[in-house]
Coordinates of N, CA and C in Angstrom, one line a residue:
Chain A
X295 N 0.7 -1.5 0.0 CA 0.1 -0.2 -0.1 C 1.1 1.1 -0.1
X296 N 0.2 2.4 0.0 CA 0.8 3.5 0.0 C 1.5 4.0 1.2
X297 N 2.6 4.7 1.3 CA 3.2 5.0 2.1 C 3.9 6.4 1.9
X298 N 3.7 7.4 3.2 CA 4.2 8.8 2.9 C 5.1 9.2 4.2
X299 N 6.3 9.6 3.9 CA 7.2 10.2 4.8 C 7.3 11.5 4.5
X300 N 7.8 12.0 5.4 CA 8.1 13.8 5.7 C 8.8 13.9 6.9
X301 N 9.9 14.7 6.8 CA 10.9 15.2 7.7 C 10.0 15.8 8.8
X302 N 10.5 15.8 10.1 CA 9.8 16.3 11.2 C 9.7 17.7 11.4
X303 N 10.6 18.4 11.2 CA 10.7 19.7 12.0 C 11.8 20.4 10.9
X304 N 11.2 21.7 10.4 CA 11.8 22.8 10.0 C 12.0 24.1 10.5
X305 N 13.2 24.5 10.7 CA 12.8 26.2 11.6 C 13.5 27.2 10.5
X306 N 13.1 28.3 10.3 CA 13.5 29.2 9.3 C 13.1 30.9 10.2
X307 N 13.7 31.6 9.4 CA 13.8 32.9 9.8 C 12.4 33.6 8.8
X308 N 11.6 34.7 9.6 CA 10.7 35.1 9.2 C 11.7 36.3 7.5
X309 N 10.6 35.7 6.7 CA 11.0 36.4 5.5 C 12.0 35.2 4.8
X310 N 12.4 34.5 4.9 CA 12.9 33.1 4.3 C 12.0 32.5 3.5
X311 N 12.5 31.7 2.5 CA 11.6 30.4 2.2 C 11.9 29.3 3.1
X312 N 10.6 28.7 2.9 CA 10.5 27.7 3.6 C 10.2 26.1 2.6
X313 N 11.3 25.0 2.6 CA 10.8 23.8 1.7 C 10.6 22.9 2.3
X314 N 9.2 22.1 2.4 CA 8.9 21.2 3.0 C 9.0 20.2 2.5
X315 N 10.1 18.5 2.1 CA 9.7 17.9 1.7 C 8.7 16.5 1.9
X316 N 8.5 15.7 1.3 CA 7.7 14.8 1.2 C 8.0 13.6 0.3
X317 N 7.7 12.3 0.5 CA 7.8 11.2 -0.5 C 6.9 10.1 -0.3
X318 N 6.4 9.9 -1.7 CA 5.4 8.7 -1.6 C 5.9 7.4 -2.1
X319 N 5.3 6.5 -2.0 CA 5.5 4.9 -2.5 C 4.8 4.7 -3.9
X320 N 3.4 4.6 -3.9 CA 2.6 4.5 -4.9 C 2.4 5.3 -6.2
X321 N 2.9 4.5 -7.3 CA 3.4 5.8 -8.5 C 2.2 6.1 -8.9
X322 N 0.8 5.6 -8.6 CA -0.2 5.5 -9.3 C -1.7 6.8 -8.7
X323 N -0.5 7.4 -7.7 CA -1.6 8.2 -7.0 C -1.2 9.3 -8.1
X324 N -3.2 9.7 -7.8 CA -3.5 10.6 -9.1 C -3.3 12.4 -8.3
X325 N -3.7 12.3 -7.5 CA -3.9 13.8 -6.7 C -2.7 13.9 -5.3
X326 N -2.0 14.8 -5.4 CA -1.2 14.7 -4.0 C -1.5 15.9 -3.1
X327 N -1.7 15.8 -1.9 CA -2.2 17.1 -1.1 C -1.4 17.8 -0.3
X328 N -1.6 18.9 0.1 CA -0.6 19.8 1.2 C -2.0 20.2 1.9
X329 N -1.6 19.9 3.2 CA -2.8 20.6 4.4 C -2.1 21.3 5.6
X330 N -2.5 21.9 6.3 CA -2.1 22.8 7.1 C -2.9 22.8 8.6
X331 N -2.1 22.1 9.7 CA -3.0 22.5 11.0 C -2.2 23.2 11.6
X332 N -3.1 23.8 12.5 CA -2.5 24.8 13.6 C -3.4 24.3 14.9
X333 N -2.3 24.5 16.1 CA -2.6 23.6 17.3 C -4.4 23.9 17.4
X334 N -4.6 22.3 18.1 CA -5.9 22.0 18.2 C -6.9 22.7 17.2
X335 N -6.7 22.6 15.9 CA -7.6 23.2 14.8 C -7.7 21.7 14.0
X336 N -8.4 21.9 13.3 CA -8.5 20.8 11.8 C -7.7 21.0 10.6
X337 N -7.8 20.7 9.9 CA -6.9 20.7 8.8 C -7.3 21.4 7.7
X338 N -6.5 22.5 7.4 CA -6.8 23.7 6.4 C -6.4 23.0 4.9
X339 N -7.0 23.0 3.7 CA -6.3 22.2 2.4 C -5.7 23.4 2.2
X340 N -4.4 23.3 1.7 CA -3.4 24.6 0.9 C -3.5 24.4 -0.5
X341 N -3.2 23.2 -0.9 CA -3.0 22.8 -2.1 C -3.1 21.7 -2.3
X342 N -3.4 21.3 -4.1 CA -3.0 20.1 -4.1 C -2.3 19.7 -5.5
X343 N -2.0 18.7 -5.7 CA -1.2 19.0 -7.4 C -1.8 17.2 -8.3
X344 N -2.0 17.5 -9.3 CA -2.5 16.4 -10.0 C -1.3 15.8 -10.3
X345 N -0.9 14.4 -10.7 CA 0.0 13.5 -11.0 C 0.6 14.1 -12.5
X346 N -0.3 14.8 -13.6 CA 0.5 14.6 -14.8 C 1.2 16.4 -15.0
X347 N 0.8 16.7 -13.8 CA 1.7 18.2 -13.3 C 3.2 18.1 -12.5
X348 N 4.0 18.8 -13.0 CA 5.3 18.9 -12.3 C 5.6 20.1 -11.2
X349 N 4.7 21.5 -11.5 CA 4.6 22.3 -10.6 C 3.2 23.1 -10.5
X350 N 3.0 23.5 -9.3 CA 1.4 24.3 -9.3 C 2.2 25.5 -8.2
X351 N 1.8 26.9 -8.5 CA 2.3 27.8 -7.9 C 0.5 28.4 -7.6
X352 N 0.7 29.1 -6.5 CA -0.4 29.8 -5.9 C -0.1 30.8 -4.7
X353 N -0.1 31.7 -5.2 CA 0.7 33.2 -4.8 C 1.9 32.5 -3.7
X354 N 1.8 32.7 -2.6 CA 3.0 32.7 -2.0 C 3.4 30.6 -2.2
X355 N 2.6 30.1 -2.4 CA 2.8 28.5 -2.2 C 3.3 28.0 -3.8
X356 N 4.3 27.2 -3.8 CA 4.5 26.4 -4.7 C 4.9 25.1 -4.6
X357 N 4.2 23.9 -5.2 CA 4.3 22.6 -5.3 C 5.1 22.3 -6.5
X358 N 6.1 21.5 -5.8 CA 6.9 20.7 -6.9 C 6.8 19.2 -7.0
X359 N 6.3 18.4 -8.2 CA 6.5 16.9 -8.1 C 7.2 16.6 -8.9
X360 N 8.3 15.6 -8.5 CA 9.1 14.9 -9.3 C 8.3 13.2 -9.2
X361 N 8.0 12.8 -10.3 CA 7.1 11.8 -10.6 C 8.4 10.7 -10.3
X362 N 9.4 10.7 -10.9 CA 10.4 9.8 -11.3 C 11.1 9.1 -9.7
X363 N 11.2 10.4 -9.1 CA 11.8 9.6 -7.5 C 10.5 9.7 -6.9
X364 N 9.2 9.9 -6.8 CA 8.1 10.2 -6.0 C 8.4 11.1 -4.9
X365 N 8.8 12.3 -5.4 CA 8.9 13.8 -4.7 C 8.1 14.6 -4.5
X366 N 7.6 15.2 -3.7 CA 7.2 16.1 -3.4 C 7.7 17.2 -2.6
X367 N 7.8 18.7 -3.0 CA 8.0 19.6 -2.1 C 6.9 20.9 -2.1
X368 N 6.8 21.4 -0.9 CA 5.9 22.4 -0.8 C 7.1 23.8 -0.3
X369 N 6.9 24.8 -1.1 CA 8.2 25.8 -0.8 C 6.9 26.7 -0.4
X370 N 7.2 27.7 0.9 CA 6.4 28.9 1.1 C 7.5 30.4 1.0
X371 N 6.8 31.1 0.1 CA 8.0 32.2 0.0 C 7.5 32.9 1.0
X372 N 8.5 33.8 1.5 CA 8.6 34.7 2.3 C 7.6 34.5 3.6
X373 N 8.5 33.4 4.2 CA 7.8 33.1 5.3 C 7.2 33.8 6.7
X374 N 6.1 34.0 7.1 CA 5.9 34.5 8.2 C 5.7 33.7 9.2
X375 N 5.5 34.4 10.6 CA 5.3 34.2 11.7 C 4.0 33.2 11.7
X376 N 3.3 33.8 11.0 CA 1.6 33.1 11.0 C 1.8 31.7 10.3
X377 N 2.5 31.0 9.5 CA 2.9 30.2 9.0 C 3.5 28.9 9.9
X378 N 3.5 29.2 11.2 CA 4.1 28.1 11.8 C 3.0 27.4 12.1
X379 N 3.1 26.2 12.0 CA 1.8 25.3 11.9 C 2.6 23.8 11.6
X380 N 1.4 23.2 12.1 CA 2.3 21.4 11.0 C 1.8 21.3 9.9
X381 N 2.4 21.0 8.8 CA 2.2 20.5 7.4 C 2.1 19.5 6.8
X382 N 0.9 18.6 6.6 CA 0.9 17.6 6.4 C 0.9 17.3 4.4
X383 N 1.4 16.2 4.4 CA 1.5 15.6 2.9 C 0.5 14.7 2.7
X384 N -0.3 14.3 1.9 CA -1.0 13.4 1.8 C -1.4 12.7 0.7
X385 N -1.4 11.6 0.4 CA -1.6 10.8 -1.0 C -2.9 9.8 -0.6
X386 N -3.4 9.4 -1.8 CA -4.7 8.9 -1.7 C -4.2 7.1 -1.3
X387 N -5.2 6.4 -0.7 CA -4.9 5.4 -0.3 C -4.5 4.3 -1.6
X388 N -5.6 4.6 -2.7 CA -5.5 3.6 -4.0 C -6.8 4.4 -4.9
X389 N -6.2 4.7 -6.0 CA -7.3 5.1 -7.0 C -7.4 6.8 -6.8
X390 N -8.5 7.0 -6.6 CA -9.5 7.9 -6.5 C -10.5 8.6 -5.3
X391 N -10.6 7.3 -4.5 CA -11.7 7.1 -3.2 C -11.9 8.4 -2.3
X392 N -10.7 9.4 -2.3 CA -11.0 9.9 -1.4 C -10.6 9.9 -0.4
X393 N -10.1 8.6 0.0 CA -9.4 7.9 1.1 C -7.8 8.5 1.2
X394 N -7.6 9.3 2.1 CA -6.2 9.8 2.2 C -5.0 9.0 3.2
X395 N -3.8 8.8 2.8 CA -2.8 8.6 3.9 C -2.2 9.9 4.1
X396 N -1.6 10.0 5.3 CA -1.1 11.1 5.5 C 0.6 10.8 5.6
X397 N 1.5 12.1 5.7 CA 3.0 11.7 6.2 C 2.6 12.2 7.7
X398 N 4.0 12.0 8.7 CA 3.8 12.5 10.0 C 3.5 13.8 10.2
X399 N 3.7 14.5 9.2 CA 3.9 16.0 9.8 C 5.1 16.6 9.6
X400 N 5.6 17.9 9.1 CA 6.7 18.6 9.2 C 5.9 19.9 10.2
X401 N 6.6 19.7 11.5 CA 6.2 21.3 12.3 C 7.3 22.5 11.8
X402 N 6.9 23.1 11.4 CA 7.4 24.5 10.8 C 7.4 25.9 11.6
X403 N 8.3 26.0 12.3 CA 8.7 27.1 13.5 C 9.6 28.2 12.5
X404 N 8.9 29.3 12.2 CA 9.2 30.7 11.9 C 9.6 31.5 13.5
X405 N 10.9 31.8 13.0 CA 11.7 32.6 14.2 C 11.7 34.0 13.7
X406 N 11.3 35.3 14.6 CA 11.1 36.6 13.9 C 12.2 37.1 13.5
Chain B
X122 N -14.7 30.5 4.0 CA -15.3 29.9 5.4 C -15.3 28.7 5.3
X123 N -15.7 27.7 6.2 CA -15.2 26.5 6.4 C -16.3 25.8 5.4
X124 N -16.0 24.9 4.9 CA -17.1 24.2 3.9 C -17.5 22.8 4.3
X125 N -16.9 22.4 5.4 CA -16.9 21.0 6.1 C -17.2 21.6 8.0
X126 N -18.2 21.2 8.5 CA -18.3 21.4 9.7 C -18.4 20.2 10.7
X127 N -17.6 20.4 12.0 CA -17.9 19.5 12.8 C -18.5 19.8 14.3
X128 N -19.3 19.1 14.9 CA -20.1 19.8 16.5 C -20.1 18.4 17.0
X129 N -19.7 18.5 17.9 CA -19.4 19.4 19.3 C -17.6 19.7 18.5
X130 N -17.2 20.7 19.1 CA -15.5 21.0 18.6 C -14.9 20.1 20.2
X131 N -15.6 20.4 21.0 CA -15.1 19.6 22.4 C -16.0 19.0 23.3
X132 N -15.9 17.8 23.7 CA -16.6 17.3 24.6 C -16.1 16.4 25.6
X133 N -17.0 16.4 26.6 CA -15.9 15.7 28.0 C -17.1 14.5 28.4
X134 N -16.9 13.4 28.2 CA -17.5 12.4 28.8 C -17.1 11.6 29.8
X135 N -18.0 11.0 30.9 CA -17.7 10.2 31.6 C -17.5 8.6 31.0
X136 N -16.7 7.7 31.4 CA -16.7 6.6 31.2 C -17.5 5.6 30.9
X137 N -18.0 5.0 29.6 CA -19.3 4.1 29.8 C -20.5 4.7 29.1
X138 N -20.1 6.2 28.6 CA -21.2 6.8 28.1 C -20.6 7.0 26.5
X139 N -22.0 6.8 25.8 CA -21.8 7.5 24.2 C -21.7 9.2 23.8
X140 N -21.3 9.0 23.0 CA -20.9 10.4 22.4 C -20.9 10.3 20.8
X141 N -22.0 11.7 20.4 CA -22.4 11.4 18.7 C -21.1 12.6 18.2
X142 N -20.7 12.7 17.3 CA -20.1 13.4 16.8 C -20.8 13.8 15.2
X143 N -20.9 15.3 14.8 CA -21.9 15.2 13.4 C -20.6 15.9 12.6
X144 N -21.0 15.5 11.8 CA -20.1 15.9 10.3 C -20.9 16.6 9.0
X145 N -21.1 17.8 8.7 CA -21.6 18.3 7.8 C -21.0 19.1 6.7
X146 N -21.4 18.8 4.9 CA -20.9 19.4 4.5 C -22.0 20.8 3.9
X147 N -21.6 21.8 4.3 CA -22.2 23.1 4.1 C -22.2 23.5 2.7
X148 N -21.7 23.3 1.8 CA -22.1 24.3 0.7 C -22.3 23.0 -0.5
X149 N -22.0 21.7 -0.5 CA -22.2 20.9 -1.3 C -22.6 19.1 -0.5
X150 N -23.0 18.5 -1.5 CA -23.4 17.2 -1.4 C -22.5 16.2 -1.6
X151 N -22.2 15.1 -0.3 CA -21.4 14.6 -0.3 C -21.7 12.7 -0.1
X152 N -21.7 12.0 -1.1 CA -22.4 10.9 -0.8 C -21.2 9.9 -0.3
X153 N -20.0 10.7 0.1 CA -19.3 10.2 0.8 C -18.1 10.5 1.7
X154 N -18.1 10.4 3.2 CA -17.4 10.9 4.0 C -16.4 10.2 4.7
X155 N -15.7 10.7 5.0 CA -14.4 9.8 5.6 C -14.2 10.8 7.4
X156 N -14.3 9.4 8.1 CA -13.5 9.7 9.7 C -11.9 9.5 9.9
X157 N -11.6 10.1 10.5 CA -10.1 9.8 11.1 C -10.1 10.1 12.4
X158 N -8.9 9.7 13.0 CA -8.6 10.0 14.3 C -7.1 10.4 14.2
X159 N -6.9 11.2 15.5 CA -5.8 11.8 15.7 C -5.1 11.8 16.9
X160 N -4.1 11.1 17.1 CA -3.5 11.3 18.4 C -2.6 12.2 18.6
X161 N -2.5 13.0 20.3 CA -1.8 14.0 20.2 C -0.1 13.7 19.3
X162 N 0.1 14.7 18.9 CA 1.7 14.7 18.2 C 1.6 13.8 17.3
X163 N 0.9 13.3 16.5 CA 0.8 12.1 15.3 C -0.1 12.7 14.3
X164 N -0.1 11.9 13.4 CA -0.6 12.2 12.3 C -2.1 11.4 12.1
X165 N -2.6 11.5 11.2 CA -4.1 11.3 10.8 C -4.0 9.7 10.3
X166 N -4.9 8.9 11.1 CA -5.4 7.8 10.8 C -6.9 7.0 10.1
X167 N -7.0 7.0 9.0 CA -8.5 6.6 8.5 C -9.1 5.7 9.7
X168 N -10.1 5.9 10.0 CA -10.9 4.5 10.4 C -11.7 4.1 9.5
X169 N -12.9 5.2 9.2 CA -14.1 4.3 8.1 C -14.2 5.5 7.2
X170 N -14.9 5.0 6.0 CA -15.8 5.4 5.0 C -17.1 5.5 5.2
X171 N -17.7 6.6 5.3 CA -19.2 6.5 5.3 C -19.9 6.6 4.3
X172 N -21.0 5.9 3.8 CA -21.6 6.0 2.9 C -22.7 6.1 2.8
X173 N -23.0 7.4 1.9 CA -24.8 7.8 2.2 C -25.8 6.8 1.9
X174 N -26.7 6.2 2.5 CA -27.5 5.1 2.4 C -27.3 4.0 2.7
X175 N -26.0 3.4 3.1 CA -25.6 2.5 3.2 C -24.4 2.1 4.0
X176 N -23.9 0.6 4.3 CA -23.0 0.8 5.7 C -21.9 1.5 5.6
X177 N -21.3 1.8 6.7 CA -19.9 2.2 6.7 C -18.9 1.3 6.2
X178 N -17.7 1.4 5.6 CA -16.4 0.4 5.4 C -15.3 0.9 6.4
X179 N -15.0 0.2 7.3 CA -14.1 0.4 8.3 C -12.7 -0.2 8.0
X180 N -11.9 0.4 8.3 CA -10.1 0.0 8.1 C -10.0 -1.0 9.2
X181 N -8.8 -1.7 8.5 CA -8.7 -3.0 9.2 C -8.1 -2.4 11.2
X182 N -8.8 -2.8 12.1 CA -8.4 -2.7 13.3 C -9.3 -1.9 13.9
X183 N -10.2 -1.3 13.1 CA -11.2 -0.2 14.0 C -12.7 -1.5 14.2
X184 N -12.8 -1.0 15.6 CA -14.3 -1.8 16.0 C -15.0 -1.3 15.2
X185 N -16.2 -2.0 14.5 CA -17.6 -1.3 13.8 C -18.3 -0.8 15.3
X186 N -18.5 -1.7 15.8 CA -19.4 -1.8 17.0 C -19.2 -0.7 17.8
X187 N -17.8 -0.1 18.1 CA -17.3 0.9 18.8 C -17.8 2.2 18.2
X188 N -17.4 2.4 17.2 CA -17.5 3.6 16.1 C -18.4 3.4 15.3
X189 N -20.0 3.8 15.9 CA -21.3 3.8 15.0 C -20.9 4.8 14.0
X190 N -21.2 4.7 12.8 CA -21.1 5.7 11.9 C -22.8 5.4 10.9
X191 N -23.2 6.6 10.7 CA -24.6 6.3 10.1 C -24.4 7.7 9.0
X192 N -24.7 7.2 7.8 CA -24.6 8.6 6.7 C -26.2 9.0 6.1
X193 N -26.6 9.6 7.0 CA -28.3 9.8 7.0 C -28.7 10.5 5.8
X194 N -28.1 11.7 5.7 CA -28.3 12.3 4.4 C -27.0 12.7 3.6
X195 N -27.0 13.5 2.4 CA -26.3 14.1 1.5 C -25.3 15.1 2.1
X196 N -25.8 15.5 3.4 CA -24.7 16.5 3.7 C -24.1 16.2 5.2
X197 N -24.6 14.8 5.7 CA -24.9 14.9 7.3 C -24.3 13.2 7.5
X198 N -23.2 13.2 8.1 CA -22.4 12.2 8.7 C -22.1 12.1 10.1
X199 N -22.7 11.1 11.0 CA -22.2 11.2 12.5 C -21.7 10.0 12.9
X200 N -20.7 10.2 13.7 CA -19.7 8.9 14.5 C -19.8 9.2 15.9
X201 N -20.7 8.0 16.3 CA -20.6 7.8 17.5 C -20.1 6.6 18.3
X202 N -19.2 6.9 19.4 CA -18.3 6.5 19.9 C -19.5 6.0 21.1
X203 N -19.5 4.5 21.3 CA -20.2 3.9 22.1 C -19.8 3.3 23.5
X204 N -19.8 3.3 24.7 CA -19.2 3.1 25.7 C -18.1 3.4 26.0
X205 N -18.0 4.7 25.9 CA -16.2 5.7 25.8 C -15.5 5.0 26.7
X206 N -14.4 5.1 26.4 CA -13.3 4.6 27.6 C -12.1 5.9 27.6
X207 N -11.3 5.7 28.7 CA -10.3 6.6 28.3 C -9.5 6.7 27.0
X208 N -9.0 5.4 26.7 CA -8.6 5.2 25.4 C -9.0 5.9 24.2
X209 N -10.4 5.8 24.4 CA -11.0 6.6 22.8 C -10.8 7.7 23.1
X210 N -10.0 8.9 24.2 CA -10.1 9.9 24.0 C -8.8 10.3 23.0
X211 N -9.3 11.5 22.1 CA -8.5 11.6 20.8 C -9.4 12.5 20.3
X212 N -8.8 13.4 19.1 CA -9.3 14.0 18.1 C -9.7 13.6 16.7
X213 N -11.2 13.7 16.7 CA -11.6 12.9 15.7 C -11.8 14.2 14.4
X214 N -11.5 13.7 13.2 CA -11.8 14.7 12.3 C -12.4 13.9 10.9
X215 N -13.1 14.8 10.3 CA -14.1 14.3 9.3 C -13.5 14.9 8.1
X216 N -13.8 14.2 7.0 CA -13.3 14.6 5.7 C -14.5 14.5 4.5
X217 N -14.5 15.7 3.4 CA -15.8 15.4 2.4 C -15.2 16.1 1.5
X218 N -15.7 15.5 0.0 CA -15.1 15.7 -1.0 C -16.1 16.4 -1.9
X219 N -16.1 17.5 -2.6 CA -17.0 18.3 -3.4 C -16.6 17.7 -4.8
X220 N -17.4 16.6 -5.3 CA -17.1 16.0 -6.5 C -17.4 16.8 -7.9
X221 N -18.2 17.9 -7.5 CA -18.4 18.8 -8.4 C -17.5 19.5 -9.0
X222 N -16.5 19.6 -7.8 CA -15.4 20.5 -8.2 C -14.4 19.7 -8.3
X223 N -14.4 18.2 -8.7 CA -13.2 17.8 -8.9 C -12.4 17.0 -7.6
X224 N -11.6 16.0 -8.0 CA -11.2 15.1 -6.7 C -10.1 16.1 -6.3
X225 N -9.7 16.8 -6.3 CA -8.8 17.7 -5.5 C -9.1 18.3 -4.5
X226 N -10.8 18.7 -4.5 CA -11.1 19.7 -3.7 C -11.7 18.6 -2.5
X227 N -10.5 18.1 -1.9 CA -11.1 17.4 -0.7 C -11.1 18.0 1.1
X228 N -12.0 18.4 1.2 CA -11.8 19.1 2.5 C -12.1 19.0 4.2
X229 N -11.5 18.7 5.3 CA -11.7 18.4 6.5 C -12.3 19.6 7.3
X230 N -13.1 18.8 8.1 CA -13.4 19.5 9.5 C -12.8 20.3 10.0
X231 N -13.1 20.7 11.3 CA -12.4 21.4 12.2 C -11.9 20.5 13.6
X232 N -12.7 19.2 13.2 CA -11.9 18.3 14.3 C -12.8 18.7 16.0
X233 N -13.1 17.6 16.3 CA -13.7 17.3 17.2 C -13.1 16.5 18.6
X234 N -12.6 17.3 19.7 CA -11.8 16.6 20.6 C -12.7 16.0 21.8
X235 N -12.5 14.7 21.9 CA -13.3 13.8 22.6 C -12.4 13.5 24.0
X236 N -12.7 14.0 25.0 CA -11.8 13.5 26.3 C -13.1 12.8 27.4
X237 N -12.6 11.4 27.7 CA -13.5 10.4 28.4 C -12.8 10.3 29.7
X238 N -13.3 10.8 30.7 CA -12.8 10.4 32.3 C -12.8 9.4 32.8

């Protein structure tokens, strides 16, 4: 089955770029997702990328997908203190059912 | 604003009682919703798939008699934790997909934190 891995922690200074990395195992994954979770809150859908794309940009967020290496990254430009949160990468269990398997989550710490 | 809403956001109950958590899709109909569980400082684990008009599909290791799921309408799924025990204390989150907007639009609720005393 699918397995999703992420690094656990990233610390950056305010104004710098943050890059959060994720690897997955199922090459048939159709969509790959990035979610943000603030303390005590649910998950906020940040962005997603379809597997036939290499890159997707949405304001300060850039997602890069390397299908050959099964590697996904989320870049946050001009990182702000409000970006401090846990970021989850997620991939479908199989097919396009809506069932997701999540990485462990990357805690992003933004220092002023 | 939120497109998937959960209620209650926090609930505290005594051991042995049952607790119901609601998940609603606000702006769209969802024939399928998903329930996840999250332990402190851990990732989300899929518990079950809630199917409108039919039985829920549970993931391996999830007790269907403990976690009752009912998907009574196209906008509402409920998760009932029966005879709750302290080990059931957790953060429960649901998700739903707006299929009219494409498979990428997969949204989560705000979560419901259950504490069993």
